[in-house]
Coordinates of C-alpha atoms in Angstrom, one line a residue:
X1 CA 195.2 141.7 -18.0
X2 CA 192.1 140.2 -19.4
X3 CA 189.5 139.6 -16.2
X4 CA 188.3 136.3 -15.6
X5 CA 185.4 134.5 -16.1
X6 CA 183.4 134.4 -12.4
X7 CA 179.9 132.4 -12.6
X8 CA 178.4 133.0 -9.0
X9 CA 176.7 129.8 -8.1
X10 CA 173.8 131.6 -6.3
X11 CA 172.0 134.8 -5.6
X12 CA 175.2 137.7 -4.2
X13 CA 173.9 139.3 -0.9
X14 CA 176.3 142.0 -1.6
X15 CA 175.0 142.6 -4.9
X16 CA 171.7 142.8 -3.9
X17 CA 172.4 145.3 -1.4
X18 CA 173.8 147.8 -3.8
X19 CA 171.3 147.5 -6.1
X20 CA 168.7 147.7 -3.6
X21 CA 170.3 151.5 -2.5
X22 CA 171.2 152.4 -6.3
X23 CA 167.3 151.5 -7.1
X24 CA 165.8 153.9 -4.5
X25 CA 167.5 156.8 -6.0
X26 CA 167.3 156.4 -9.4
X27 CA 163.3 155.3 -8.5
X28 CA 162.9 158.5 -7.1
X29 CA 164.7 160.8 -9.6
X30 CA 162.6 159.2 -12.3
X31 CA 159.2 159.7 -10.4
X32 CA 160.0 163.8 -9.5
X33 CA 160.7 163.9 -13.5
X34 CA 158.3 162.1 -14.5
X35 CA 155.9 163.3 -12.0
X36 CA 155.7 166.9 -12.7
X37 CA 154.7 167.3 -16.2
X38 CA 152.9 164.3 -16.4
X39 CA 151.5 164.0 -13.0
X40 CA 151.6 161.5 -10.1
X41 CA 150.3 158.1 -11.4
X42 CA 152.6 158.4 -14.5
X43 CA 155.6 159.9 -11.9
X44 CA 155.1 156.6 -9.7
X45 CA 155.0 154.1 -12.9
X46 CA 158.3 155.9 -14.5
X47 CA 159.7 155.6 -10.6
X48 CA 158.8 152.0 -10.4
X49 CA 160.2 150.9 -13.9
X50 CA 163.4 153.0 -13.8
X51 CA 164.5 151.4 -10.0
X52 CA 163.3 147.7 -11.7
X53 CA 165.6 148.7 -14.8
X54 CA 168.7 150.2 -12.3
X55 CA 168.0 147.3 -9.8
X56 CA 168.7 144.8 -12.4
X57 CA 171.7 146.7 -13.9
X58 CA 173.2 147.5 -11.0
X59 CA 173.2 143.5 -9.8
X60 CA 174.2 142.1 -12.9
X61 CA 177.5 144.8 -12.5
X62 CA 178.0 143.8 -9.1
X63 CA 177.6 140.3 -9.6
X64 CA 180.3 140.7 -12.2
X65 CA 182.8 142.8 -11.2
X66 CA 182.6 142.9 -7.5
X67 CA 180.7 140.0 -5.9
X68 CA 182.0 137.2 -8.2
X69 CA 185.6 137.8 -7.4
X70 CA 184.7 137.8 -3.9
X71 CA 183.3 134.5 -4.1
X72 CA 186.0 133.1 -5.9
X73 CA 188.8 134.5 -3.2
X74 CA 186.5 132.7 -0.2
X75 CA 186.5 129.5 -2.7
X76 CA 189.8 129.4 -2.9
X77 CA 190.4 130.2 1.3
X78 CA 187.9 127.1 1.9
X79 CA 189.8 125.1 -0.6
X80 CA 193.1 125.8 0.8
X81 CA 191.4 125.0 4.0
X82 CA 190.7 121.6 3.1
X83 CA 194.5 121.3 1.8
X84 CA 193.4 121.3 -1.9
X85 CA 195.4 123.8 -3.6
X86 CA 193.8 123.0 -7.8
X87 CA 192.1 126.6 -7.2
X88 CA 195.1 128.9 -7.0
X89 CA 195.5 127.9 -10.8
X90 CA 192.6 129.8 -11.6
X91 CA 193.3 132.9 -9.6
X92 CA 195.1 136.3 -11.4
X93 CA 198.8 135.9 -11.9
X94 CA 199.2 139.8 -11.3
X95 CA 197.8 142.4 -8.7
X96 CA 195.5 143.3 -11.8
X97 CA 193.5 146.6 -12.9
X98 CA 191.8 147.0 -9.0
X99 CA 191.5 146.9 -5.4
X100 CA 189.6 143.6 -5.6
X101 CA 192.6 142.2 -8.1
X102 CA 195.0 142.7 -5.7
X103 CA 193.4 140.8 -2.8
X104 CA 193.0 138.3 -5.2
X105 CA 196.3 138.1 -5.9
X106 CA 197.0 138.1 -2.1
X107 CA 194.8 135.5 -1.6
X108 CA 196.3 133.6 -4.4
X109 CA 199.8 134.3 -2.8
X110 CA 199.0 133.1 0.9
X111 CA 197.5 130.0 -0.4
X112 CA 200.8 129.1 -2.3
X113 CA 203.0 130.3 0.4
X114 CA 200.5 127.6 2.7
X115 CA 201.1 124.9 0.3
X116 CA 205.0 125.6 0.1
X117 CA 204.7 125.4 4.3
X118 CA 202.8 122.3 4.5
X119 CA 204.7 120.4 1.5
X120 CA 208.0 121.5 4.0
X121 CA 206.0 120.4 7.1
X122 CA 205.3 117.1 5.4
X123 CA 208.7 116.6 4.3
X124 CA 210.3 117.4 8.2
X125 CA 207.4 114.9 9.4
X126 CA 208.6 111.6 7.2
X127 CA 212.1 113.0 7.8
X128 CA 211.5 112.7 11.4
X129 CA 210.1 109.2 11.2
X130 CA 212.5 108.0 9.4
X131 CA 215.4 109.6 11.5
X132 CA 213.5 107.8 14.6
X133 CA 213.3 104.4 13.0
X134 CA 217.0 104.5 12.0
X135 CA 218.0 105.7 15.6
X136 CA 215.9 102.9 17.1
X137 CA 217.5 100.2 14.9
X138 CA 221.4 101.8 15.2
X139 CA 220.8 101.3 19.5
X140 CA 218.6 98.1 18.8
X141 CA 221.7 96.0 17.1
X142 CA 224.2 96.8 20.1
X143 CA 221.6 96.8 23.2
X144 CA 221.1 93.3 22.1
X145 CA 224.3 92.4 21.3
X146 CA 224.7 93.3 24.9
X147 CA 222.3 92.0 26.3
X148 CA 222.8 88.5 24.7
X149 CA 226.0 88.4 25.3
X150 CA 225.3 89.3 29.1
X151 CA 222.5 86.9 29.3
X152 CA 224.7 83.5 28.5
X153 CA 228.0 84.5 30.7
X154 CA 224.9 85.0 33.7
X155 CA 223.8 81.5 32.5
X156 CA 226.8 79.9 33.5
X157 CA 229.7 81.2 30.7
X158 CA 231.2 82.7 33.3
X159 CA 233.1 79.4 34.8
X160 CA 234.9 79.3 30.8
X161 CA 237.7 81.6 30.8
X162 CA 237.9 81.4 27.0
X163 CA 234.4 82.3 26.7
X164 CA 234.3 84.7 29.5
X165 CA 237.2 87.3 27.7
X166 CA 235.6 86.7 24.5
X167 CA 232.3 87.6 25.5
X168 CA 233.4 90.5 27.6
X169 CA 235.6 91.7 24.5
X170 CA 232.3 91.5 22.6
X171 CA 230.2 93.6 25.3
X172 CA 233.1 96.3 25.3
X173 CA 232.6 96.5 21.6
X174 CA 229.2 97.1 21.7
X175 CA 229.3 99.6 24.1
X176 CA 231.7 101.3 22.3
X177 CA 229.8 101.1 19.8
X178 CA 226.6 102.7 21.5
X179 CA 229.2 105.1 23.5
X180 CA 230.4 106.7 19.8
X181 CA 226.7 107.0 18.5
X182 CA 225.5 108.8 21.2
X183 CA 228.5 111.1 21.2
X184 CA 228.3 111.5 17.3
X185 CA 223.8 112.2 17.7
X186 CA 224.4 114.9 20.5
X187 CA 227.5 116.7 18.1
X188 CA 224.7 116.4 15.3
X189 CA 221.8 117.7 17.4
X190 CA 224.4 120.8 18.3
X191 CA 225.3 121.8 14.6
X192 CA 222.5 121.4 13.7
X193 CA 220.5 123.6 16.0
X194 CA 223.5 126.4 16.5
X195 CA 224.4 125.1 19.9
X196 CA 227.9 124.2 19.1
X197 CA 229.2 127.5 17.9
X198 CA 232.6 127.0 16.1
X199 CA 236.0 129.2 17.0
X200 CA 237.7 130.5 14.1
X201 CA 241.4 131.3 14.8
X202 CA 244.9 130.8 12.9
X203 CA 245.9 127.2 13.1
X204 CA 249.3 125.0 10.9
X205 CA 246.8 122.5 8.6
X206 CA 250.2 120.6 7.9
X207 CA 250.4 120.3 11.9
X208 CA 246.7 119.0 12.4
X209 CA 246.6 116.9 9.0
X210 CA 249.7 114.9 10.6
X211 CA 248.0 114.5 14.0
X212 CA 245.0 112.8 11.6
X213 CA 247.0 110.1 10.4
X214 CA 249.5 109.5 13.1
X215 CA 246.3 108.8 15.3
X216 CA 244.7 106.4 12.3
X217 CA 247.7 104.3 11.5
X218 CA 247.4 101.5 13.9
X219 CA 243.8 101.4 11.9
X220 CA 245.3 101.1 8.6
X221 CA 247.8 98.9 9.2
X222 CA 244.9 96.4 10.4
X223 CA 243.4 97.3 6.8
X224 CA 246.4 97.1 4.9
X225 CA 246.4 100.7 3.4
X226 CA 249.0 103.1 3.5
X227 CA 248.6 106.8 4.4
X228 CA 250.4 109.9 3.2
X229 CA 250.5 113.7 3.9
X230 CA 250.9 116.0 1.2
X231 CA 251.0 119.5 2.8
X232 CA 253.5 122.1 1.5
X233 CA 255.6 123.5 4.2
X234 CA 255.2 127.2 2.5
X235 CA 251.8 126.5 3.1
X236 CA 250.3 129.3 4.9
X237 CA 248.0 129.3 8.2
X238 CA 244.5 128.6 7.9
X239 CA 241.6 130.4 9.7
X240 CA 239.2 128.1 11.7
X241 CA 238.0 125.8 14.4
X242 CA 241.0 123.4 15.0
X243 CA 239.3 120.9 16.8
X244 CA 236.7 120.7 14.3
X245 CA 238.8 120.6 11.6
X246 CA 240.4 117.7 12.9
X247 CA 236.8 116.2 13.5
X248 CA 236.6 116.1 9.8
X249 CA 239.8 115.4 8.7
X250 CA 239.2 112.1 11.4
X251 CA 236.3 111.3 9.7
X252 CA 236.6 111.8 6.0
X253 CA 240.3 109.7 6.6
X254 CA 238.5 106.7 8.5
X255 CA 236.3 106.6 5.9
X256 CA 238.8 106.6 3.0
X257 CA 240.5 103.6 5.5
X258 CA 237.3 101.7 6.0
X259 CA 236.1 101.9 2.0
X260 CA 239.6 101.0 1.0
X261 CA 241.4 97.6 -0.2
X262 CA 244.5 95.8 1.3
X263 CA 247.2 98.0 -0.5
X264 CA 245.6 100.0 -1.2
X265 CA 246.8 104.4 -0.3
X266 CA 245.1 107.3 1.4
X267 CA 246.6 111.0 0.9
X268 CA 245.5 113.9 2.8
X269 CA 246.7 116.7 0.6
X270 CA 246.2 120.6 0.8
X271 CA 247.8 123.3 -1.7
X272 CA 247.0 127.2 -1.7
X273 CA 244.4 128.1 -4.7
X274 CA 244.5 131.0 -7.2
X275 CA 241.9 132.3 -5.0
X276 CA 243.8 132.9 -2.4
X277 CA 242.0 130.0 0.0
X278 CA 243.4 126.7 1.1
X279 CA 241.9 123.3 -0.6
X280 CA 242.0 120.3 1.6
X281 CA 241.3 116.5 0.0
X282 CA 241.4 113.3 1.2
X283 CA 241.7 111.2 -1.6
X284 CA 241.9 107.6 -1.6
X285 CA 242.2 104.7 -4.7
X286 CA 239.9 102.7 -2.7
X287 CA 236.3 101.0 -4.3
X288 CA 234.6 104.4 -5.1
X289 CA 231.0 105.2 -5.2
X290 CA 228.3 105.2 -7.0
X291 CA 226.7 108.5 -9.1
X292 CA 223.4 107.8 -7.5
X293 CA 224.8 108.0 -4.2
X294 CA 227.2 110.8 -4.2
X295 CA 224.4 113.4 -3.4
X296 CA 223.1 111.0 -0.5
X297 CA 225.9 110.6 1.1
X298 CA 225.9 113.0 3.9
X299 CA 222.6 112.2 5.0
X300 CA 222.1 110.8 8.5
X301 CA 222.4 107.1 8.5
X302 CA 222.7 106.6 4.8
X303 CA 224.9 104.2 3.5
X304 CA 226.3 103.1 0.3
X305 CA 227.6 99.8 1.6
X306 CA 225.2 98.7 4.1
X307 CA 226.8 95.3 5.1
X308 CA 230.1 96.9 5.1
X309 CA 229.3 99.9 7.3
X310 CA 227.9 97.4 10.0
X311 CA 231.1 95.0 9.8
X312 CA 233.6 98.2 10.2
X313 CA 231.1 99.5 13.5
X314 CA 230.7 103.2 11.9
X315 CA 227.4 105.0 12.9
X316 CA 226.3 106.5 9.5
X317 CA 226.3 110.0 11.0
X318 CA 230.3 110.7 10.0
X319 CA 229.3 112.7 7.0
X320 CA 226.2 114.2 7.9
X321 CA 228.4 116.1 11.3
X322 CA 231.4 116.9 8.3
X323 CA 228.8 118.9 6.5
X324 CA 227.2 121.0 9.5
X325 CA 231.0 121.4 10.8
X326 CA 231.8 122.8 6.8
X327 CA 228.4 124.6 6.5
X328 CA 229.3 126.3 10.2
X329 CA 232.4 127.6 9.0
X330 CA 230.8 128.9 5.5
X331 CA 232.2 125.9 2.8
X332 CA 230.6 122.5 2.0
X333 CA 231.9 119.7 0.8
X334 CA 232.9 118.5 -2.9
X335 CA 233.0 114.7 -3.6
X336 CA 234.0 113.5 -6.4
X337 CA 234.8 109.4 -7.4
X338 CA 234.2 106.3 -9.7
X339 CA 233.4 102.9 -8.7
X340 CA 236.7 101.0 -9.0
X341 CA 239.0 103.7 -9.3
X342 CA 238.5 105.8 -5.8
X343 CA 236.9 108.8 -4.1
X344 CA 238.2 112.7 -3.4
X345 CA 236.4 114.6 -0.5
X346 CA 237.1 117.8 -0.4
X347 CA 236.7 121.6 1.0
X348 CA 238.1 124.8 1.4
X349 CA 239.5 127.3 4.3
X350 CA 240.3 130.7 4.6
X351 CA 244.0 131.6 5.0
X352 CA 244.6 133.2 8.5
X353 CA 245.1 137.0 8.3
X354 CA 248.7 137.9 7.7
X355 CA 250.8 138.4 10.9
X356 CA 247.9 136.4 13.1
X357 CA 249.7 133.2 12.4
X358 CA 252.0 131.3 15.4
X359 CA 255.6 131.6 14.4
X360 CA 255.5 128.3 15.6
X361 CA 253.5 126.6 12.6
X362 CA 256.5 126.3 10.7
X363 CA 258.4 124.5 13.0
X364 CA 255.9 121.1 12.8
X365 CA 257.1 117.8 12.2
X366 CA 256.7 116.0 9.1
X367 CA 254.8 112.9 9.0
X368 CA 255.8 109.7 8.7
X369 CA 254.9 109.2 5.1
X370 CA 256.6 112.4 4.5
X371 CA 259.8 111.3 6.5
X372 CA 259.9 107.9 4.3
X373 CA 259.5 110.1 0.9
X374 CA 256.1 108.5 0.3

């Protein structure tokens, strides 16, 4: 490796100190040689001269090789100090051809290894904000809601019985609103943390997957949408945390309801893979999403569909607790869709060991898309 430049912008301490002890030496080794055939006064002149000539040498080699990469390593420190990281460009990209190289290259390592930390401080900091201003505007809309409502049925609504029940109705709502946020911000906080360890035992997908949508058909018969269950009765048992699989399942199905149109269908469908795991999708023909988004979407409080989102009551945090609950059981989740056409959320599960299975799985219930021959 070629060294680099160093140009020490004043006078090296260090350097002066080694040639100050190289210059007595030589000084003196010169003056004895010097001295004895030509006697004392031209000893002590050949001693002078020879430490001047060793002095200077010896600091110019110093300065060079030693001292100047010293100064540049407590440049770079005070730089990195200051949070300006332009220096570590300058610095060795290897260990080099010394001792002095290779706490360079140390130096040079720990200041990168800073900048990574801060940049990933940073980013947590205006994450945190940003999760904090969404929070405060998701309780703001239904703690006034609330309150407004409260405030006119103290202000004498009460005596209308029409105005009364709606008002209360509207309260209730609200509540429940603020009831499922808090619920869904304290699963979210647990995921992601570790608090909320997940159970992994054999459990009939067909079984839970029909559960799902019996539980969300009074909601899509308000929306107009059909739902279907495509699970294979040879399907085998699946290995993981039921009731979080069915926390998901909800979810991804009430989205697939909520981002739908009146006639529109939604399938939960599951079929066993060459790779010997079990693929579950919901996949709806609803209005689809856009490229842009996809990659967005299980982030806390992001929505595609803002106005929409509001209107349907969801909290914005359905996603984000699918993806801890997938990422806790060691999958993610794949999305695929096109605006217009419709949206596939999917992910993957382990089959259950062979002979760990209930001997009961088999015996569920089809579901009532299933019973129709939907």
């Amino acid at each position: 490796m070629t060294a680099p430049t160093y140009t020490p912008s004043r006078v090296h301490r260090l350097a002066l100190r080694v040639a100050a002890t190289v210059a007595l030496p030589v000084g003196l080794v010169a003056a004895i040689g010097a001295g004895v055939p030509g006697g004392v006064r031209t000893g002590l002149l050949a001693g002078v001269l020879m430490a001047l000539v060793a002095s200077v040498a010896t600091y110019a080699a110093v300065s060079r090789q030693i001292a100047g990469r010293l100064e540049l390593a407590r440049r770079t420190l005070r730089e990195a100090r200051k949070r300006r990281f332009d220096a570590l460009a300058s610095l060795p990209g290897a260990t080099g051809r010394d001792e002095l190289d290779a706490l360079i290259h140390q130096v040079g390592r720990a200041g990168r290894t800073l900048q990574r930390e801060i940049e990933r401080l940073e980013r947590v900091e205006s994450y945190r904000r940003e999760f904090l201003g969404d929070v405060s505007h998701e309780l703001r809309t239904p703690i006034f809601a609330v309150t407004g409502f409260a405030e006119t049925l103290l202000d004498g609504a009460l005596d209308d019985d029409r105005v009364r029940r709606r008002f209360v109705e509207k309260i209730y709502a609200n509540a429940s609103r603020l009831d499922a946020l808090t619920r869904d911000l304290s699963d979210i906080s647990k995921l992601e943390t570790g608090r909320l360890q997940v159970t992994r035992e054999p459990f009939d997908l067909g079984a839970l997957a029909t559960e799902v949508v019996e539980g969300l058909e009074h909601a899509a018969r308000e929306h107009h949408v059909e739902l279907a269950v495509r699970v294979p009765a040879t399907l085998p048992p699946v290995l993981g945390d039921r009731d979080r699989i069915r926390q998901v399942l909800t979810n991804l199905v009430e989205n697939a309801v909520k981002y739908n149109e009146a006639g529109g269908h939604v399938e939960v469908a599951a079929r066993l893979r060459d790779t010997g795991d079990v693929r579950i999708a919901v996949v709806d023909d609803g209005i689809g999403i856009p490229q842009d988004a996809i990659n967005r979407l299980t982030e806390r409080f992001f929505r595609v569909d803002k106005s929409r989102s509001r209107a349907e009551g969801g909290t914005g945090l359905g996603l984000a607790i699918v993806k801890h609950i997938l990422e806790a059981h060691g999958q993610r989740l794949d999305v695929e869709s096109r605006v217009g056409y419709g949206s596939a959320f999917a992910f993957a599960l382990p089959p259950a060991p062979v002979g760990s299975g209930d001997g009961a799985m088999s015996a569920r219930q089809p579901a009532p898309s299933e019973r129709d021959g939907a």
